[in-house]
């Protein structure tokens, strides 16, 4: 995350005059396009991600941006984003966006916090069984005419221990499914969590690694989780245990995992996420894990079910359109939260400003100098910005909006009616 650097001000207000444009990347589900078109947006959809420099160019005149996990949004991507009102991360993870940069540019980021949770949990349960029965290797053998009927190294999952690192939405949902198979569930989290069913928290990561037959990672990509599973941690896992990573590729040291598998310390692995991933569907992907027995490799599809993608498309598009229409920031991951019903017959001014003393005084002086009546006013702040939602008489909204946009503390101001 960057430190707070504000865009140049004063700015020009964004009026409710359109045409309004949305750019959706990475094959976002068609339900999002349908919803935004119904709101009057011109929608451009691309199947792949964009690199930061290209994204910066494509954001000129764009009001809503939709991404998934491949498109990164660093500060340099926002240099031409004067019109960008919000970013929708059509997924759970938001680590691909510089949230501080978006915040200081007055851009809330909305995600779908649990629309694909079940999809990931079900895939991981399947991988536990696939790995413990070495199903992919047996199937690959029969596909090539080999008949290898063996029980050695194959086990039931009933009574085995699943160690979950990160007991959040996915981890806890996974624990419930694993218990339904008769597994013993342990979890390690840096926060205190309510254990579901008979799952049990362990105090340290080492304790989980020492006891688990399967270790599965469900943590966000943070500085604190970067390479948290390295050679030292892998060596602390039980001999023959399996590792599953469907979180982020930066969490596991792939080279150390490959070495542990080749040395037969670990009995198998399932990996869905990688340190570097292609921007779109392509050929030629390479990872050190290719060719190692009992290793399941998938192309970041944990959340890729029709049900999850449809649900994500609707959920994030709903957040974006509600923000566009009313300024509601409920659910935004990087913004002060305000949600207020529109007042019939008024215009609403949405103002994002630098959070320094005197801004509200300056704004209210503008309102009083124009003899405007404030029907409603809500302010919420964080360490960088203030977010003000103000409902005024329609005949004064434009001059008030223009004057606020002229303040040197202004970041983004617009009128919704
Ligand atoms: N492979 C996929 O397609 C796919 C799909 C969805 C989510 N994900 C990834 O999975 C991650 C988890 O998703 P979620 O919805 O469960 O998130 P969540 O925020 O509900 O849960 C994450 C949990 O990890 C814990 N945590 C953070 N740092 C930790 C640490 N150092 N050690 C142990 N626990 C730690 C948090 O306290 C939290 O309980 C997402 O951030 C995303 O990156 C991947
Ligand atoms: O679908 C994607 O690109 C991301 C899926 C997953 O990693 C998420 O963060 O929800």
Short mmCIF file of C-alpha atoms and ligand atoms in Angstrom, two decimals:
data_model
loop_
_atom_site.label_atom_id
_atom_site.label_comp_id
_atom_site.label_asym_id
_atom_site.label_seq_id
_atom_site.Cartn_x
_atom_site.Cartn_y
_atom_site.Cartn_z
CA UNK A 1 0.00 0.00 0.00
CA UNK A 2 1.25 3.50 -0.82
CA UNK A 3 1.34 6.41 1.61
CA UNK A 4 -1.37 9.06 1.24
CA UNK A 5 -0.74 11.27 -1.81
CA UNK A 6 -3.70 13.40 -2.94
CA UNK A 7 -4.60 14.22 -6.56
CA UNK A 8 -4.22 17.84 -7.70
CA UNK A 9 -7.00 20.20 -6.54
CA UNK A 10 -9.14 22.19 -7.03
CA UNK A 11 -11.05 19.85 -9.30
CA UNK A 12 -14.09 20.11 -11.51
CA UNK A 13 -17.41 18.70 -10.25
CA UNK A 14 -18.80 15.53 -11.83
CA UNK A 15 -22.33 16.40 -12.85
CA UNK A 16 -25.23 14.01 -13.17
CA UNK A 17 -25.38 14.54 -16.91
CA UNK A 18 -23.77 11.47 -18.48
CA UNK A 19 -23.03 9.60 -20.61
CA UNK A 20 -21.62 7.42 -17.85
CA UNK A 21 -19.11 4.73 -18.77
CA UNK A 22 -18.17 1.44 -17.10
CA UNK A 23 -15.09 -0.64 -17.96
CA UNK A 24 -15.34 -4.31 -16.91
CA UNK A 25 -12.21 -6.47 -17.19
CA UNK A 26 -11.32 -10.17 -16.75
CA UNK A 27 -14.51 -11.76 -18.02
CA UNK A 28 -16.73 -10.40 -15.27
CA UNK A 29 -20.08 -12.18 -15.28
CA UNK A 30 -22.64 -10.78 -17.80
CA UNK A 31 -25.07 -10.08 -14.94
CA UNK A 32 -22.93 -7.08 -14.02
CA UNK A 33 -23.10 -5.65 -17.53
CA UNK A 34 -26.86 -6.17 -17.61
CA UNK A 35 -27.36 -4.36 -14.30
CA UNK A 36 -25.13 -1.42 -15.19
CA UNK A 37 -26.67 -1.03 -18.64
CA UNK A 38 -30.07 -0.93 -16.95
CA UNK A 39 -28.70 1.98 -14.87
CA UNK A 40 -27.88 3.79 -18.12
CA UNK A 41 -24.15 3.04 -18.27
CA UNK A 42 -22.24 2.49 -21.48
CA UNK A 43 -20.41 -0.77 -20.66
CA UNK A 44 -17.16 -1.98 -22.23
CA UNK A 45 -16.17 -5.58 -21.33
CA UNK A 46 -12.73 -7.10 -21.83
CA UNK A 47 -11.86 -10.76 -21.25
CA UNK A 48 -8.38 -10.16 -19.86
CA UNK A 49 -6.62 -7.98 -17.30
CA UNK A 50 -4.82 -4.74 -18.23
CA UNK A 51 -1.31 -3.71 -17.20
CA UNK A 52 -1.12 -0.54 -15.05
CA UNK A 53 0.05 1.82 -17.84
CA UNK A 54 -2.63 0.60 -20.27
CA UNK A 55 -5.24 0.77 -17.52
CA UNK A 56 -4.27 4.39 -16.83
CA UNK A 57 -5.00 5.26 -20.46
CA UNK A 58 -8.25 3.27 -20.56
CA UNK A 59 -9.57 4.98 -17.41
CA UNK A 60 -9.83 8.39 -19.11
CA UNK A 61 -13.51 9.35 -18.92
CA UNK A 62 -14.48 6.09 -17.19
CA UNK A 63 -16.81 6.33 -14.16
CA UNK A 64 -16.85 2.70 -12.91
CA UNK A 65 -14.08 0.08 -13.14
CA UNK A 66 -14.69 -3.64 -12.64
CA UNK A 67 -11.77 -6.04 -12.09
CA UNK A 68 -11.09 -9.47 -10.66
CA UNK A 69 -7.77 -10.71 -9.20
CA UNK A 70 -5.37 -10.21 -12.11
CA UNK A 71 -5.67 -6.48 -12.77
CA UNK A 72 -3.49 -4.49 -10.39
CA UNK A 73 -4.44 -0.87 -9.68
CA UNK A 74 -1.33 0.95 -8.39
CA UNK A 75 -1.30 4.76 -7.90
CA UNK A 76 0.04 5.32 -11.43
CA UNK A 77 -3.12 3.76 -12.90
CA UNK A 78 -5.21 6.57 -11.41
CA UNK A 79 -3.38 9.57 -12.94
CA UNK A 80 -6.15 10.11 -15.53
CA UNK A 81 -9.01 8.85 -13.33
CA UNK A 82 -10.64 12.24 -12.64
CA UNK A 83 -14.05 10.80 -13.53
CA UNK A 84 -13.59 7.42 -11.80
CA UNK A 85 -16.22 7.18 -9.09
CA UNK A 86 -15.74 3.61 -7.80
CA UNK A 87 -13.92 0.31 -8.36
CA UNK A 88 -15.66 -3.04 -8.13
CA UNK A 89 -13.46 -6.04 -7.27
CA UNK A 90 -15.64 -8.86 -8.58
CA UNK A 91 -14.05 -11.32 -6.16
CA UNK A 92 -13.09 -11.51 -2.47
CA UNK A 93 -9.48 -10.39 -2.47
CA UNK A 94 -8.73 -6.68 -2.89
CA UNK A 95 -4.94 -6.86 -2.50
CA UNK A 96 -4.59 -6.14 -6.24
CA UNK A 97 -5.78 -2.56 -5.63
CA UNK A 98 -3.68 0.06 -3.83
CA UNK A 99 -6.50 0.82 -1.42
CA UNK A 100 -4.78 3.89 0.04
CA UNK A 101 -4.30 5.40 -3.41
CA UNK A 102 -7.94 4.74 -4.28
CA UNK A 103 -8.99 6.25 -0.94
CA UNK A 104 -7.00 9.45 -1.42
CA UNK A 105 -8.40 9.77 -4.97
CA UNK A 106 -11.90 9.59 -3.49
CA UNK A 107 -12.58 6.16 -5.00
CA UNK A 108 -14.34 3.51 -2.87
CA UNK A 109 -13.54 -0.15 -3.64
CA UNK A 110 -16.38 -2.67 -3.32
CA UNK A 111 -15.93 -6.47 -3.32
CA UNK A 112 -18.07 -9.59 -2.85
CA UNK A 113 -16.94 -10.77 0.58
CA UNK A 114 -18.46 -14.22 0.47
CA UNK A 115 -20.16 -14.90 -2.86
CA UNK A 116 -17.63 -17.57 -3.84
CA UNK A 117 -16.87 -18.87 -0.34
CA UNK A 118 -18.77 -22.12 -0.81
CA UNK A 119 -17.18 -22.74 -4.20
CA UNK A 120 -13.69 -22.54 -2.76
CA UNK A 121 -14.57 -24.69 0.26
CA UNK A 122 -16.07 -27.42 -1.92
CA UNK A 123 -13.03 -27.47 -4.21
CA UNK A 124 -10.69 -27.86 -1.23
CA UNK A 125 -12.76 -30.71 0.23
CA UNK A 126 -12.55 -32.44 -3.15
CA UNK A 127 -8.79 -31.91 -3.22
CA UNK A 128 -8.38 -33.50 0.22
CA UNK A 129 -9.98 -36.70 -1.10
CA UNK A 130 -8.19 -36.52 -4.48
CA UNK A 131 -4.82 -36.20 -2.72
CA UNK A 132 -5.35 -38.89 -0.10
CA UNK A 133 -6.40 -41.37 -2.83
CA UNK A 134 -3.90 -40.06 -5.43
CA UNK A 135 -6.83 -40.03 -7.85
CA UNK A 136 -5.28 -37.78 -10.50
CA UNK A 137 -2.19 -40.00 -10.81
CA UNK A 138 -4.27 -43.18 -10.99
CA UNK A 139 -6.57 -41.60 -13.57
CA UNK A 140 -3.66 -40.32 -15.66
CA UNK A 141 -2.18 -43.85 -15.63
CA UNK A 142 -5.39 -45.48 -16.88
CA UNK A 143 -5.75 -42.78 -19.55
CA UNK A 144 -2.35 -43.92 -20.84
CA UNK A 145 -3.15 -47.64 -20.64
CA UNK A 146 -1.42 -48.41 -17.34
CA UNK A 147 -3.26 -50.45 -14.70
CA UNK A 148 -1.84 -49.69 -11.24
CA UNK A 149 -4.26 -51.05 -8.63
CA UNK A 150 -2.59 -50.10 -5.34
CA UNK A 151 -3.71 -49.19 -1.77
CA UNK A 152 -0.27 -48.13 -0.55
CA UNK A 153 -0.33 -44.49 0.47
CA UNK A 154 -4.12 -44.24 0.01
CA UNK A 155 -6.23 -43.46 3.08
CA UNK A 156 -9.72 -42.59 4.18
CA UNK A 157 -10.17 -38.99 5.25
CA UNK A 158 -12.41 -40.03 8.17
CA UNK A 159 -10.48 -39.45 11.40
CA UNK A 160 -7.68 -37.55 9.71
CA UNK A 161 -6.79 -34.02 10.81
CA UNK A 162 -7.37 -30.96 8.64
CA UNK A 163 -5.38 -27.89 9.71
CA UNK A 164 -6.92 -24.63 8.46
CA UNK A 165 -4.71 -21.52 8.39
CA UNK A 166 -7.07 -18.56 8.29
CA UNK A 167 -10.47 -19.33 9.83
CA UNK A 168 -12.49 -16.68 8.05
CA UNK A 169 -15.38 -17.11 5.66
CA UNK A 170 -13.77 -19.86 3.58
CA UNK A 171 -11.82 -21.54 6.38
CA UNK A 172 -14.82 -21.86 8.66
CA UNK A 173 -17.12 -23.04 5.87
CA UNK A 174 -14.47 -25.62 4.91
CA UNK A 175 -14.23 -26.81 8.50
CA UNK A 176 -17.96 -27.59 8.57
CA UNK A 177 -17.72 -29.60 5.34
CA UNK A 178 -14.63 -31.47 6.52
CA UNK A 179 -16.31 -32.43 9.81
CA UNK A 180 -19.23 -33.84 7.83
CA UNK A 181 -16.67 -36.30 6.36
CA UNK A 182 -15.57 -37.30 9.88
CA UNK A 183 -12.38 -35.23 9.83
CA UNK A 184 -10.86 -33.62 12.92
CA UNK A 185 -10.56 -29.87 12.29
CA UNK A 186 -7.93 -27.58 13.79
CA UNK A 187 -7.42 -23.95 12.85
CA UNK A 188 -4.88 -21.20 13.38
CA UNK A 189 -5.91 -17.57 13.05
CA UNK A 190 -4.37 -14.32 14.24
CA UNK A 191 -7.84 -13.20 15.40
CA UNK A 192 -10.07 -14.88 17.95
CA UNK A 193 -12.76 -16.76 16.03
CA UNK A 194 -15.94 -18.61 17.01
CA UNK A 195 -15.18 -22.31 16.42
CA UNK A 196 -17.97 -23.96 14.39
CA UNK A 197 -19.00 -27.52 15.24
CA UNK A 198 -16.16 -29.41 16.93
CA UNK A 199 -13.36 -27.44 15.28
CA UNK A 200 -10.65 -26.30 17.64
CA UNK A 201 -8.26 -23.35 17.58
CA UNK A 202 -4.54 -23.96 18.17
CA UNK A 203 -2.33 -21.29 19.67
CA UNK A 204 0.52 -21.43 17.18
CA UNK A 205 1.11 -22.24 13.54
CA UNK A 206 3.73 -24.80 14.58
CA UNK A 207 1.13 -26.65 16.65
CA UNK A 208 -1.15 -26.89 13.61
CA UNK A 209 1.66 -28.00 11.30
CA UNK A 210 2.77 -30.75 13.69
CA UNK A 211 -0.72 -32.27 14.05
CA UNK A 212 -2.28 -31.96 10.59
CA UNK A 213 -2.51 -34.58 7.86
CA UNK A 214 -3.73 -31.83 5.52
CA UNK A 215 -2.78 -28.15 5.84
CA UNK A 216 -4.87 -25.65 3.90
CA UNK A 217 -4.30 -21.89 3.56
CA UNK A 218 -7.14 -19.35 3.55
CA UNK A 219 -5.45 -16.05 4.43
CA UNK A 220 -5.38 -12.76 2.53
CA UNK A 221 -2.31 -11.51 0.68
CA UNK A 222 -0.75 -9.25 3.31
CA UNK A 223 2.79 -8.32 4.24
CA UNK A 224 2.32 -10.55 7.26
CA UNK A 225 1.27 -13.56 5.16
CA UNK A 226 3.93 -13.14 2.47
CA UNK A 227 5.73 -16.50 2.10
CA UNK A 228 4.34 -17.63 5.45
CA UNK A 229 4.73 -21.23 4.26
CA UNK A 230 8.46 -21.52 3.52
CA UNK A 231 11.00 -24.34 3.85
CA UNK A 232 11.03 -24.06 7.64
CA UNK A 233 7.27 -24.38 7.97
CA UNK A 234 7.01 -27.16 5.38
CA UNK A 235 9.66 -29.15 7.28
CA UNK A 236 7.49 -28.87 10.41
CA UNK A 237 4.59 -30.61 8.66
CA UNK A 238 4.06 -34.33 9.29
CA UNK A 239 5.87 -36.66 6.87
CA UNK A 240 3.44 -37.62 4.12
CA UNK A 241 1.09 -34.70 4.89
CA UNK A 242 -0.43 -32.65 2.06
CA UNK A 243 -0.51 -28.87 1.54
CA UNK A 244 -3.39 -27.05 -0.16
CA UNK A 245 -3.19 -23.39 -1.22
CA UNK A 246 -6.25 -21.70 -2.67
CA UNK A 247 -5.56 -18.31 -1.05
CA UNK A 248 -2.89 -16.22 -2.82
CA UNK A 249 0.28 -17.22 -4.62
CA UNK A 250 2.49 -15.01 -2.44
CA UNK A 251 1.68 -17.05 0.68
CA UNK A 252 3.69 -20.19 -0.22
CA UNK A 253 7.35 -20.50 -1.30
CA UNK A 254 6.78 -22.58 -4.45
CA UNK A 255 10.44 -23.61 -4.76
CA UNK A 256 10.48 -24.87 -1.16
CA UNK A 257 7.20 -26.73 -1.74
CA UNK A 258 8.58 -28.39 -4.87
CA UNK A 259 11.70 -29.46 -2.95
CA UNK A 260 9.65 -30.86 -0.07
CA UNK A 261 7.47 -32.85 -2.48
CA UNK A 262 10.43 -34.16 -4.51
CA UNK A 263 12.16 -35.25 -1.25
CA UNK A 264 8.96 -37.17 -0.37
CA UNK A 265 8.66 -35.28 2.93
CA UNK A 266 5.24 -34.09 1.80
CA UNK A 267 2.87 -36.65 0.26
CA UNK A 268 1.07 -34.24 -2.09
CA UNK A 269 -0.17 -30.74 -2.75
CA UNK A 270 -3.00 -28.88 -4.43
CA UNK A 271 -2.21 -25.36 -5.67
CA UNK A 272 -4.73 -22.96 -7.25
CA UNK A 273 -2.79 -19.70 -6.94
CA UNK A 274 0.71 -18.71 -8.00
CA UNK A 275 3.14 -15.81 -7.41
CA UNK A 276 2.80 -14.79 -11.07
CA UNK A 277 -0.35 -15.61 -13.01
CA UNK A 278 -1.24 -14.94 -16.68
CA UNK A 279 -3.48 -11.92 -17.37
CA UNK A 280 -5.92 -14.11 -19.25
CA UNK A 281 -6.43 -17.63 -20.63
CA UNK A 282 -3.23 -18.57 -22.50
CA UNK A 283 -0.69 -21.34 -23.17
CA UNK A 284 2.82 -21.80 -21.81
CA UNK A 285 2.26 -21.33 -18.06
CA UNK A 286 5.24 -22.73 -16.13
CA UNK A 287 5.62 -23.60 -12.45
CA UNK A 288 8.22 -25.71 -10.63
CA UNK A 289 5.40 -27.95 -9.42
CA UNK A 290 4.66 -29.38 -12.87
CA UNK A 291 5.41 -33.10 -13.24
CA UNK A 292 5.61 -33.91 -9.53
CA UNK A 293 3.46 -36.94 -8.52
CA UNK A 294 0.26 -36.35 -6.52
CA UNK A 295 0.24 -32.61 -7.15
CA UNK A 296 -3.03 -31.01 -8.27
CA UNK A 297 -2.50 -27.77 -10.22
CA UNK A 298 -5.47 -25.55 -11.13
CA UNK A 299 -5.63 -22.08 -12.80
CA UNK A 300 -7.03 -19.95 -9.93
CA UNK A 301 -10.52 -21.43 -10.26
CA UNK A 302 -11.47 -21.72 -6.58
CA UNK A 303 -14.19 -19.14 -7.06
CA UNK A 304 -14.91 -20.05 -10.67
CA UNK A 305 -18.32 -21.66 -10.59
CA UNK A 306 -21.36 -20.41 -12.48
CA UNK A 307 -23.20 -19.93 -9.21
CA UNK A 308 -20.40 -17.90 -7.60
CA UNK A 309 -19.72 -15.72 -10.62
CA UNK A 310 -23.40 -14.89 -11.11
CA UNK A 311 -23.72 -14.05 -7.42
CA UNK A 312 -20.54 -11.94 -7.46
CA UNK A 313 -21.68 -10.12 -10.61
CA UNK A 314 -24.98 -9.16 -9.04
CA UNK A 315 -23.56 -8.32 -5.60
CA UNK A 316 -20.78 -6.02 -6.76
CA UNK A 317 -22.85 -4.42 -9.52
CA UNK A 318 -25.54 -3.70 -6.93
CA UNK A 319 -23.01 -2.01 -4.65
CA UNK A 320 -21.65 0.05 -7.54
CA UNK A 321 -25.05 1.17 -8.79
CA UNK A 322 -26.26 1.98 -5.28
CA UNK A 323 -23.13 4.08 -4.73
CA UNK A 324 -23.62 5.76 -8.10
CA UNK A 325 -27.27 6.59 -7.37
CA UNK A 326 -27.12 7.50 -3.67
CA UNK A 327 -23.45 7.70 -2.59
CA UNK A 328 -23.87 4.76 -0.19
CA UNK A 329 -20.44 3.35 0.73
CA UNK A 330 -21.68 0.44 2.86
CA UNK A 331 -19.47 -2.54 1.99
CA UNK A 332 -16.59 -0.48 0.59
CA UNK A 333 -13.30 -1.88 1.93
CA UNK A 334 -11.34 1.41 1.93
CA UNK A 335 -13.75 4.23 2.59
CA UNK A 336 -15.64 6.01 5.41
CA UNK A 337 -19.10 4.49 5.64
CA UNK A 338 -22.15 6.61 4.86
CA UNK A 339 -25.60 5.42 3.79
CA UNK A 340 -28.57 7.80 3.79
CA UNK A 341 -31.92 7.62 1.96
CA UNK A 342 -32.45 10.20 -0.77
CA UNK A 343 -34.87 13.02 0.11
CA UNK A 344 -37.46 13.56 -2.64
CA UNK A 345 -37.27 17.00 -4.24
CA UNK A 346 -33.65 17.63 -3.26
CA UNK A 347 -30.29 17.25 -4.93
CA UNK A 348 -27.50 15.37 -3.18
CA UNK A 349 -23.91 16.59 -3.17
CA UNK A 350 -21.26 13.92 -2.57
CA UNK A 351 -17.95 15.43 -1.54
CA UNK A 352 -14.65 13.73 -0.77
CA UNK A 353 -12.06 16.04 0.77
CA UNK A 354 -8.74 15.96 2.57
CA UNK A 355 -9.38 15.31 6.24
CA UNK A 356 -7.92 18.51 7.69
CA UNK A 357 -9.53 20.91 10.20
CA UNK A 358 -11.81 23.60 8.80
CA UNK A 359 -13.09 21.85 5.69
CA UNK A 360 -16.65 21.44 7.01
CA UNK A 361 -16.57 25.09 8.15
CA UNK A 362 -15.54 26.17 4.64
CA UNK A 363 -18.26 24.04 3.05
CA UNK A 364 -20.97 25.26 5.39
CA UNK A 365 -19.86 28.85 4.80
CA UNK A 366 -20.35 28.27 1.06
CA UNK A 367 -23.84 26.95 1.77
CA UNK A 368 -24.77 29.85 4.05
CA UNK A 369 -23.32 32.50 1.69
CA UNK A 370 -25.64 31.10 -1.01
CA UNK A 371 -28.59 31.09 1.40
CA UNK A 372 -29.02 27.40 0.76
CA UNK A 373 -31.07 25.21 3.04
CA UNK A 374 -29.43 21.97 4.13
CA UNK A 375 -32.08 19.22 4.31
CA UNK A 376 -29.58 16.62 5.52
CA UNK A 377 -25.83 16.42 6.06
CA UNK A 378 -23.75 13.36 7.00
CA UNK A 379 -19.96 13.37 7.42
CA UNK A 380 -17.74 10.35 7.99
CA UNK A 381 -13.94 10.47 8.05
CA UNK A 382 -10.84 8.32 8.20
CA UNK A 383 -7.23 9.28 8.69
CA UNK A 384 -6.88 10.55 5.09
CA UNK A 385 -10.26 11.76 3.86
CA UNK A 386 -13.65 13.10 4.82
CA UNK A 387 -16.76 11.93 2.98
CA UNK A 388 -19.68 14.38 3.10
CA UNK A 389 -23.21 13.64 1.88
CA UNK A 390 -25.40 16.74 1.78
CA UNK A 391 -29.00 17.15 0.51
CA UNK A 392 -29.90 20.65 -0.72
CA UNK A 393 -32.65 22.47 -2.56
CA UNK A 394 -32.35 21.77 -6.26
CA UNK A 395 -31.94 25.42 -7.32
CA UNK A 396 -28.72 25.91 -5.31
CA UNK A 397 -27.04 22.51 -5.74
CA UNK A 398 -25.00 23.45 -8.81
CA UNK A 399 -23.48 26.72 -7.46
CA UNK A 400 -22.75 25.01 -4.13
CA UNK A 401 -21.18 22.07 -5.92
CA UNK A 402 -19.02 24.32 -8.11
CA UNK A 403 -17.82 26.30 -5.08
CA UNK A 404 -16.97 23.18 -3.08
CA UNK A 405 -15.06 21.74 -6.02
CA UNK A 406 -13.04 24.96 -6.03
CA UNK A 407 -11.72 24.42 -2.51
CA UNK A 408 -8.06 23.43 -2.35
CA UNK A 409 -9.03 20.59 -0.01
CA UNK A 410 -11.42 19.08 -2.54
CA UNK A 411 -10.69 15.59 -3.90
CA UNK A 412 -13.92 14.65 -5.70
CA UNK A 413 -17.36 16.30 -5.76
CA UNK A 414 -20.48 15.32 -7.66
CA UNK A 415 -24.22 15.88 -7.74
CA UNK A 416 -26.79 13.07 -7.76
CA UNK A 417 -30.45 13.90 -8.16
N1 LIG B 1 -8.55 -19.35 -5.14
C1 LIG B 1 -9.61 -18.57 -5.28
O1 LIG B 1 -10.27 -18.50 -6.34
C2 LIG B 1 -10.04 -17.70 -4.11
C3 LIG B 1 -11.40 -17.41 -3.95
C4 LIG B 1 -11.78 -16.60 -2.85
C5 LIG B 1 -10.83 -16.10 -1.99
N2 LIG B 1 -9.52 -16.39 -2.22
C6 LIG B 1 -8.50 -15.89 -1.31
O2 LIG B 1 -8.75 -16.45 -0.03
C7 LIG B 1 -8.55 -15.44 0.96
C8 LIG B 1 -9.41 -15.73 2.18
O3 LIG B 1 -10.77 -15.56 1.82
P1 LIG B 1 -11.86 -15.40 2.99
O4 LIG B 1 -13.13 -14.96 2.35
O5 LIG B 1 -11.86 -16.60 3.86
O6 LIG B 1 -11.25 -14.16 3.78
P2 LIG B 1 -11.56 -13.74 5.29
O7 LIG B 1 -11.05 -12.34 5.42
O8 LIG B 1 -12.96 -14.07 5.64
O9 LIG B 1 -10.62 -14.72 6.16
C9 LIG B 1 -9.23 -14.56 6.19
C10 LIG B 1 -8.78 -15.02 7.58
O10 LIG B 1 -7.36 -15.05 7.62
C11 LIG B 1 -6.97 -14.61 8.89
N3 LIG B 1 -5.55 -14.25 8.86
C12 LIG B 1 -4.98 -13.12 8.39
N4 LIG B 1 -3.64 -13.18 8.54
C13 LIG B 1 -3.37 -14.40 9.11
C14 LIG B 1 -2.19 -15.06 9.51
N5 LIG B 1 -0.98 -14.50 9.35
N6 LIG B 1 -2.29 -16.30 10.05
C15 LIG B 1 -3.51 -16.87 10.21
N7 LIG B 1 -4.67 -16.30 9.86
C16 LIG B 1 -4.59 -15.07 9.32
C17 LIG B 1 -7.90 -13.46 9.18
O11 LIG B 1 -7.91 -13.14 10.56
C18 LIG B 1 -9.22 -14.04 8.68
O12 LIG B 1 -9.89 -14.73 9.70
C19 LIG B 1 -8.93 -14.12 0.25
O13 LIG B 1 -8.24 -13.02 0.81
C20 LIG B 1 -8.49 -14.39 -1.17
O14 LIG B 1 -7.18 -13.89 -1.36
C21 LIG B 1 -9.09 -17.17 -3.24
O1 LIG B 2 -12.03 -14.77 -9.80
C1 LIG B 2 -10.94 -14.23 -9.54
O2 LIG B 2 -10.19 -13.74 -10.39
C2 LIG B 2 -10.49 -14.13 -8.09
C3 LIG B 2 -11.06 -15.24 -7.25
C4 LIG B 2 -10.49 -15.18 -5.85
O3 LIG B 2 -9.10 -15.16 -5.79
C5 LIG B 2 -11.07 -14.09 -5.02
O4 LIG B 2 -10.31 -13.26 -4.51
O5 LIG B 2 -12.30 -14.11 -4.87
#
